[in-house]
């Protein structure tokens, strides 16, 4: 879905006679939809469970793609974009929460970043198919994974055992735990049940507790950095950016190359998440991303000074800059914000906090994408990219100071990091049927 607008936009612009303002809305409407989806999903994740919320996300997606396929006017086209955004906003935090709850602690980072690797592969396929497919057929192709995942969650995937225990559905929780861990689950189940029995509901007073507001604020920082870096600008308008830059390759090919670099880097990030650590990867990612934004801004600055002949000699530079951006962003800024969210937010606050964090993330993304063309008119293209780099830099210092490393820690241990209490031994799973006591 993230890769849809870049290859489809030239056809849609011609088909519907879109103005520059219409193009900005087409690119950005997915993000307020995602913000709404995040708020709705944040409530549903506790009301109907992680599994049911993922089914609802599939309904958002399929409905949106059908609107785009059938659209004969811009309103229905925009409604379709908004609905697909709702699916993205519902699915993104729910996936992270779900994987964090059902995954063994040593594999949590691998599975969460692996999920982002699959998303990167989807973006690459979207760019590749978009080079040859009509925009309606591309929309149909994008609808297939959403439909298949919805059916899979209905027929095959089990609910989170933690959520089932919290809701008092003991028998279903045991069955779900056996599905994910194997037959020997008695010890882990008793520990999860004891944890749930000591977990009161979330009240307004709880929000003032450090174990709630500290991880909440720490989750907002990486989300702000991801969107302030201009991720969706480069995703949604990739072809337009390469054409404006006068890149030496065709814009379609440049977008596909960028998608390929993203997939390769996501693969590396997936392997490193549980070895190098989430925080170290994120710091390296932010530094490389800021350098890449500086390079991209420098290219457009020199292009403005030297005129249209400049790309003839340096048309390779924007591809290098965007390639560097793809490497940097895909190492951490892309895959890790929702990993931090799923790991740092306490169980009882996951629904409300994940909804607010998701709405915040996509709200920032909407402002960046919607105002990108206005920023270009105000600051110049170079100034816009330098501003994105400056915003990431401004958030970098508080991230380094306040966000903890979560590698190898159980969810209970992470919660105690924020509460400031002494760590007691807690449980995480090191193999399918092996329970190990761990403490920091």
XYZ file of N, CA and C in Angstrom, residues 7-177:
513
model
N 3.928 4.774 -8.253
C 3.751 4.347 -9.647
C 2.378 4.658 -10.215
N 1.351 4.731 -9.350
C -0.014 4.933 -9.848
C -0.337 6.399 -10.105
N 0.368 7.298 -9.426
C 0.007 8.716 -9.478
C 0.032 9.315 -10.882
N 1.032 9.040 -11.726
C 0.994 9.627 -13.076
C -0.272 9.257 -13.849
N -0.709 8.002 -13.770
C -1.936 7.588 -14.456
C -3.164 8.236 -13.830
N -3.202 8.273 -12.508
C -4.357 8.847 -11.811
C -4.424 10.352 -12.041
N -3.269 11.013 -12.055
C -3.237 12.456 -12.318
C -3.835 12.767 -13.682
N -3.495 11.956 -14.671
C -4.025 12.161 -16.024
C -5.499 11.771 -16.109
N -5.865 10.664 -15.478
C -7.241 10.150 -15.560
C -8.235 11.095 -14.900
N -7.864 11.701 -13.766
C -8.792 12.536 -13.006
C -8.446 14.024 -13.077
N -7.453 14.397 -13.894
C -7.040 15.799 -14.039
C -6.739 16.441 -12.681
N -5.887 15.813 -11.907
C -5.595 16.286 -10.561
C -4.704 17.523 -10.588
N -5.019 18.483 -9.728
C -4.157 19.640 -9.524
C -3.046 19.264 -8.540
N -2.106 20.188 -8.323
C -1.041 19.917 -7.351
C -1.619 19.714 -5.962
N -2.663 20.485 -5.617
C -3.307 20.317 -4.315
C -3.994 18.954 -4.219
N -4.636 18.528 -5.320
C -5.265 17.199 -5.341
C -4.219 16.101 -5.145
N -3.071 16.268 -5.795
C -1.997 15.281 -5.662
C -1.528 15.200 -4.210
N -1.411 16.377 -3.565
C -0.998 16.395 -2.158
C -2.003 15.654 -1.283
N -3.303 15.858 -1.566
C -4.336 15.157 -0.796
C -4.323 13.665 -1.090
N -4.133 13.295 -2.353
C -4.100 11.875 -2.705
C -2.949 11.170 -1.984
N -1.803 11.829 -1.948
C -0.667 11.221 -1.272
C -0.825 11.170 0.232
N -1.441 12.199 0.814
C -1.446 12.325 2.274
C -2.687 11.767 2.957
N -3.799 11.578 2.237
C -5.043 11.161 2.890
C -4.935 9.807 3.568
N -4.018 8.986 3.108
C -3.827 7.693 3.748
C -3.407 7.871 5.213
N -2.775 8.983 5.544
C -2.215 9.177 6.879
C -3.247 9.596 7.923
N -4.168 10.563 7.652
C -5.242 10.767 8.628
C -6.122 9.538 8.778
N -6.295 8.780 7.687
C -7.008 7.511 7.807
C -6.285 6.579 8.761
N -4.956 6.539 8.656
C -4.160 5.699 9.548
C -4.240 6.186 10.991
N -4.279 7.516 11.178
C -4.412 8.054 12.534
C -5.738 7.628 13.157
N -6.825 7.728 12.383
C -8.123 7.271 12.881
C -8.100 5.768 13.135
N -7.507 5.015 12.209
C -7.401 3.573 12.393
C -6.626 3.213 13.646
N -5.595 3.995 13.949
C -4.824 3.749 15.161
C -5.648 3.964 16.414
N -6.449 5.045 16.432
C -7.299 5.311 17.597
C -8.364 4.237 17.763
N -9.001 3.859 16.651
C -10.025 2.812 16.705
C -9.392 1.477 17.081
N -8.271 1.163 16.441
C -7.596 -0.096 16.731
C -7.108 -0.176 18.161
N -6.701 0.976 18.720
C -6.255 0.993 20.105
C -7.344 0.588 21.075
N -8.595 0.880 20.740
C -9.723 0.440 21.567
C -10.091 -1.009 21.260
N -10.115 -1.350 19.963
C -10.517 -2.706 19.576
C -9.554 -3.762 20.092
N -8.274 -3.420 20.188
C -7.279 -4.411 20.570
C -7.554 -4.966 21.967
N -8.192 -4.173 22.819
C -8.583 -4.658 24.144
C -10.007 -5.187 24.173
N -10.880 -4.629 23.327
C -12.288 -5.038 23.342
C -12.506 -6.382 22.659
N -11.963 -6.559 21.465
C -12.217 -7.787 20.706
C -10.954 -8.619 20.507
N -9.829 -8.155 21.038
C -8.600 -8.928 20.967
C -7.710 -8.555 19.801
N -6.485 -9.054 19.849
C -5.508 -8.753 18.806
C -5.935 -9.386 17.478
N -6.423 -10.618 17.553
C -6.835 -11.341 16.347
C -8.015 -10.658 15.669
N -9.033 -10.315 16.437
C -10.201 -9.645 15.868
C -9.860 -8.293 15.281
N -8.920 -7.585 15.915
C -8.514 -6.275 15.405
C -7.803 -6.411 14.066
N -7.008 -7.460 13.896
C -6.345 -7.687 12.610
C -7.359 -8.026 11.515
N -8.420 -8.722 11.867
C -9.488 -8.988 10.893
C -10.157 -7.677 10.486
N -10.393 -6.794 11.464
C -11.002 -5.497 11.137
C -10.082 -4.673 10.246
N -8.761 -4.779 10.446
C -7.808 -4.073 9.581
C -7.921 -4.567 8.146
N -8.094 -5.876 7.973
C -8.256 -6.435 6.625
C -9.513 -5.890 5.957
N -10.575 -5.698 6.739
C -11.822 -5.137 6.189
C -11.595 -3.700 5.721
N -10.871 -2.900 6.524
C -10.508 -1.535 6.113
C -9.786 -1.574 4.763
N -8.758 -2.413 4.685
C -7.935 -2.486 3.475
C -8.760 -2.864 2.249
N -9.495 -3.965 2.348
C -10.251 -4.464 1.195
C -11.279 -3.430 0.745
N -11.963 -2.793 1.696
C -12.956 -1.766 1.350
C -12.305 -0.605 0.609
N -11.129 -0.182 1.077
C -10.432 0.929 0.432
C -9.986 0.609 -0.979
N -9.431 -0.578 -1.172
C -8.970 -0.944 -2.517
C -10.138 -1.085 -3.485
N -11.264 -1.582 -3.003
C -12.446 -1.676 -3.870
C -12.894 -0.283 -4.306
N -12.874 0.682 -3.384
C -13.243 2.061 -3.739
C -12.315 2.618 -4.813
N -11.013 2.383 -4.678
C -10.054 2.891 -5.663
C -10.265 2.231 -7.018
N -10.516 0.926 -7.023
C -10.727 0.200 -8.279
C -11.971 0.701 -9.003
N -13.038 0.979 -8.245
C -14.318 1.361 -8.846
C -14.471 2.865 -9.042
N -13.516 3.660 -8.570
C -13.669 5.118 -8.566
C -13.820 5.679 -9.973
N -14.857 6.497 -10.146
C -15.066 7.256 -11.377
C -14.937 8.750 -11.119
N -14.688 9.113 -9.860
C -14.543 10.519 -9.487
C -13.532 10.610 -8.353
N -13.007 11.809 -8.139
C -11.980 11.969 -7.108
C -12.499 11.710 -5.694
N -13.758 12.067 -5.329
C -14.193 11.778 -3.959
C -14.079 10.303 -3.583
N -14.536 9.402 -4.459
C -14.456 7.977 -4.149
C -12.998 7.515 -4.122
N -12.184 8.095 -4.982
C -10.752 7.782 -4.986
C -10.122 8.165 -3.651
N -10.460 9.366 -3.166
C -9.914 9.832 -1.895
C -10.447 9.013 -0.724
N -11.716 8.612 -0.787
C -12.283 7.756 0.261
C -11.516 6.436 0.326
N -11.201 5.891 -0.850
C -10.431 4.654 -0.891
C -9.069 4.804 -0.241
N -8.390 5.914 -0.520
C -7.086 6.151 0.105
C -7.226 6.264 1.622
N -8.264 6.964 2.065
C -8.490 7.135 3.501
C -8.725 5.785 4.178
N -9.526 4.924 3.542
C -9.849 3.621 4.130
C -8.625 2.703 4.183
N -7.821 2.709 3.122
C -6.608 1.884 3.176
C -5.668 2.380 4.273
N -5.655 3.696 4.484
C -4.882 4.230 5.603
C -5.415 3.741 6.937
N -6.757 3.652 7.042
C -7.351 3.117 8.265
C -6.885 1.705 8.549
N -6.769 0.902 7.492
C -6.258 -0.455 7.667
C -4.825 -0.464 8.153
N -4.003 0.428 7.578
C -2.603 0.503 7.990
C -2.486 0.928 9.446
N -3.272 1.941 9.839
C -3.214 2.424 11.210
C -3.714 1.411 12.218
N -4.682 0.591 11.817
C -5.191 -0.454 12.706
C -4.201 -1.600 12.825
N -3.600 -1.985 11.706
C -2.736 -3.171 11.687
C -1.366 -2.920 12.305
N -0.797 -1.725 12.094
C 0.600 -1.500 12.481
C 0.855 -1.727 13.972
N 0.132 -1.047 14.882
C 0.425 -1.282 16.303
C -0.056 -2.639 16.786
N -1.164 -3.125 16.204
C -1.705 -4.418 16.634
C -0.730 -5.539 16.321
N -0.111 -5.478 15.149
C 0.877 -6.488 14.777
C 2.029 -6.514 15.762
N 2.520 -5.312 16.130
C 3.648 -5.235 17.053
C 3.277 -5.758 18.433
N 2.102 -5.348 18.920
C 1.642 -5.818 20.231
C 1.470 -7.332 20.215
N 0.839 -7.838 19.170
C 0.564 -9.272 19.051
C 1.864 -10.078 19.019
N 2.804 -9.662 18.168
C 4.071 -10.386 18.072
C 4.859 -10.314 19.372
N 4.823 -9.155 20.044
C 5.548 -9.011 21.303
C 4.992 -9.938 22.374
N 3.690 -10.199 22.326
C 3.050 -11.023 23.349
C 3.180 -12.521 23.083
N 3.251 -12.930 21.835
C 3.306 -14.369 21.544
C 4.722 -14.851 21.243
N 5.680 -13.923 21.106
C 7.038 -14.318 20.713
C 7.898 -14.612 21.934
N 8.805 -15.582 21.863
C 9.845 -15.737 22.883
C 10.715 -14.490 22.919
N 11.135 -14.082 24.111
C 11.908 -12.839 24.241
C 13.144 -12.796 23.346
N 13.922 -13.889 23.226
C 15.103 -13.818 22.352
C 14.769 -13.657 20.871
N 13.521 -13.951 20.491
C 13.133 -13.865 19.082
C 12.239 -12.668 18.785
N 11.913 -11.878 19.814
C 10.953 -10.799 19.634
C 11.428 -9.793 18.598
N 12.679 -9.365 18.720
C 13.200 -8.393 17.759
C 13.244 -8.958 16.352
N 13.662 -10.223 16.232
C 13.739 -10.870 14.923
C 12.374 -10.914 14.252
N 11.343 -11.322 14.998
C 10.013 -11.457 14.408
C 9.401 -10.094 14.090
N 9.606 -9.106 14.976
C 9.050 -7.777 14.716
C 9.706 -7.125 13.510
N 11.031 -7.184 13.444
C 11.701 -6.587 12.282
C 11.485 -7.434 11.036
N 11.305 -8.757 11.225
C 10.975 -9.614 10.086
C 9.658 -9.236 9.460
N 8.710 -8.819 10.290
C 7.426 -8.337 9.777
C 7.630 -7.100 8.912
N 8.521 -6.214 9.360
C 8.830 -5.025 8.563
C 9.568 -5.385 7.280
N 10.365 -6.458 7.318
C 11.029 -6.929 6.103
C 9.996 -7.336 5.060
N 8.946 -8.020 5.495
C 7.882 -8.406 4.568
C 7.202 -7.170 3.978
N 7.026 -6.128 4.809
C 6.442 -4.888 4.308
C 7.347 -4.256 3.249
N 8.660 -4.284 3.496
C 9.607 -3.735 2.521
C 9.560 -4.513 1.212
N 9.414 -5.832 1.305
C 9.277 -6.648 0.094
C 8.007 -6.257 -0.653
N 6.935 -5.992 0.099
C 5.691 -5.541 -0.529
C 5.859 -4.216 -1.250
N 6.625 -3.291 -0.652
C 6.889 -2.003 -1.296
C 7.662 -2.209 -2.594
N 8.682 -3.066 -2.553
C 9.460 -3.357 -3.761
C 8.575 -3.959 -4.850
N 7.716 -4.908 -4.482
C 6.812 -5.518 -5.459
C 5.837 -4.482 -6.014
N 5.385 -3.557 -5.150
C 4.484 -2.506 -5.612
C 5.137 -1.619 -6.654
N 6.388 -1.209 -6.400
C 7.119 -0.408 -7.384
C 7.319 -1.186 -8.686
N 7.685 -2.476 -8.553
C 7.962 -3.283 -9.747
C 6.695 -3.514 -10.564
N 5.598 -3.898 -9.908
C 4.342 -4.128 -10.630
C 3.796 -2.831 -11.206
N 4.005 -1.725 -10.474
C 3.488 -0.441 -10.926
C 4.109 0.051 -12.212
N 5.280 -0.471 -12.552
C 5.925 -0.060 -13.804
C 5.133 -0.549 -15.011
N 4.418 -1.677 -14.860
C 3.721 -2.270 -16.004
C 2.199 -2.325 -15.844
N 1.687 -2.343 -14.609
C 0.250 -2.529 -14.407
C -0.507 -1.210 -14.444
N -1.742 -1.253 -14.940
C -2.664 -0.130 -14.814
C -2.988 0.070 -13.341
N -3.307 1.310 -12.957
C -3.472 1.597 -11.536
C -4.592 0.782 -10.889
N -5.631 0.402 -11.666
C -6.705 -0.416 -11.083
C -6.228 -1.846 -10.826
N -5.444 -2.396 -11.751
C -4.904 -3.737 -11.540
C -3.875 -3.740 -10.413
N -3.132 -2.658 -10.294
C -2.185 -2.549 -9.180
C -2.935 -2.522 -7.849
N -4.067 -1.800 -7.806
C -4.890 -1.777 -6.594
C -5.425 -3.169 -6.269
N -5.847 -3.896 -7.305
C -6.340 -5.262 -7.092
C -5.231 -6.159 -6.539
N -4.018 -5.993 -7.074
C -2.889 -6.788 -6.577
C -2.580 -6.451 -5.121
N -2.709 -5.171 -4.764
C -2.462 -4.754 -3.380
C -3.538 -5.279 -2.428
N -4.732 -5.533 -2.951
C -5.837 -6.011 -2.119
C -5.663 -7.477 -1.722
N -4.964 -8.251 -2.548
C -4.853 -9.700 -2.319
C -4.220 -10.034 -0.966
N -3.065 -9.445 -0.588
C -2.482 -9.796 0.719
C -3.411 -9.471 1.888
N -4.137 -8.349 1.798
C -5.064 -7.992 2.876
C -6.166 -9.028 3.009
N -6.712 -9.463 1.884
C -7.780 -10.467 1.905
C -7.264 -11.789 2.469
N -6.088 -12.216 2.012
C -5.520 -13.490 2.468
C -5.225 -13.448 3.965
N -4.650 -12.334 4.446
C -4.336 -12.238 5.874
C -5.603 -12.227 6.717
N -6.649 -11.558 6.237
C -7.915 -11.569 6.967
C -8.475 -12.968 7.106
N -8.460 -13.728 6.014
C -8.943 -15.114 6.047
C -8.073 -15.957 6.977
N -6.750 -15.747 6.945
C -5.836 -16.515 7.796
C -6.104 -16.254 9.274
N -6.354 -14.992 9.629
C -6.637 -14.676 11.029
C -7.967 -15.271 11.480
N -8.922 -15.381 10.584
C -10.212 -15.982 10.933
C -10.085 -17.491 11.101
N -9.376 -18.153 10.194
C -9.389 -19.618 10.136
C -8.234 -20.292 10.875
N -7.104 -19.608 11.021
C -5.910 -20.319 11.489
C -5.258 -19.695 12.721
N -4.990 -18.414 12.690
C -4.195 -17.772 13.736
C -4.958 -17.764 15.059
N -4.249 -17.996 16.169
C -4.852 -18.005 17.499
C -4.666 -16.647 18.179
N -5.534 -16.394 19.129
C -5.494 -15.149 19.886
C -4.286 -15.136 20.823
N -3.892 -13.941 21.258
C -2.808 -13.795 22.223
C -3.198 -14.434 23.560
N -2.399 -15.380 24.073
C -2.727 -15.985 25.371
C -2.809 -14.961 26.493
N -1.963 -13.939 26.462
C -1.994 -12.906 27.499
C -3.353 -12.209 27.530
N -3.879 -11.873 26.349
C -5.178 -11.190 26.295
C -6.289 -12.120 26.773
N -6.241 -13.386 26.378
C -7.267 -14.350 26.791
C -7.265 -14.540 28.303
N -6.082 -14.599 28.900
C -5.994 -14.720 30.356
C -6.571 -13.483 31.024
N -6.249 -12.313 30.461
C -6.755 -11.059 31.017
C -8.275 -11.017 30.986
N -8.877 -11.662 29.981
C -10.333 -11.675 29.845
C -10.975 -12.867 30.563
N -10.173 -13.673 31.263
C -10.711 -14.791 32.012
C -11.057 -16.011 31.180
N -10.604 -16.085 29.955
C -10.918 -17.217 29.071
C -9.779 -18.235 29.172
N -9.763 -18.946 30.293
C -8.642 -19.796 30.681
C -8.407 -20.944 29.696
N -9.463 -21.648 29.322
C -9.321 -22.787 28.423
C -8.771 -22.386 27.070
N -9.303 -21.288 26.515
C -8.811 -20.817 25.219
C -7.359 -20.349 25.318
N -6.997 -19.761 26.471
C -5.624 -19.298 26.659
C -4.647 -20.474 26.665
N -5.026 -21.569 27.332
C -4.161 -22.754 27.348
C -3.996 -23.314 25.940
N -5.103 -23.399 25.201
C -5.037 -23.904 23.822
C -4.148 -23.019 22.954
N -4.301 -21.692 23.104
C -3.488 -20.764 22.310
C -2.013 -20.891 22.671
N -1.725 -21.022 23.970
C -0.334 -21.147 24.405
C 0.288 -22.442 23.884
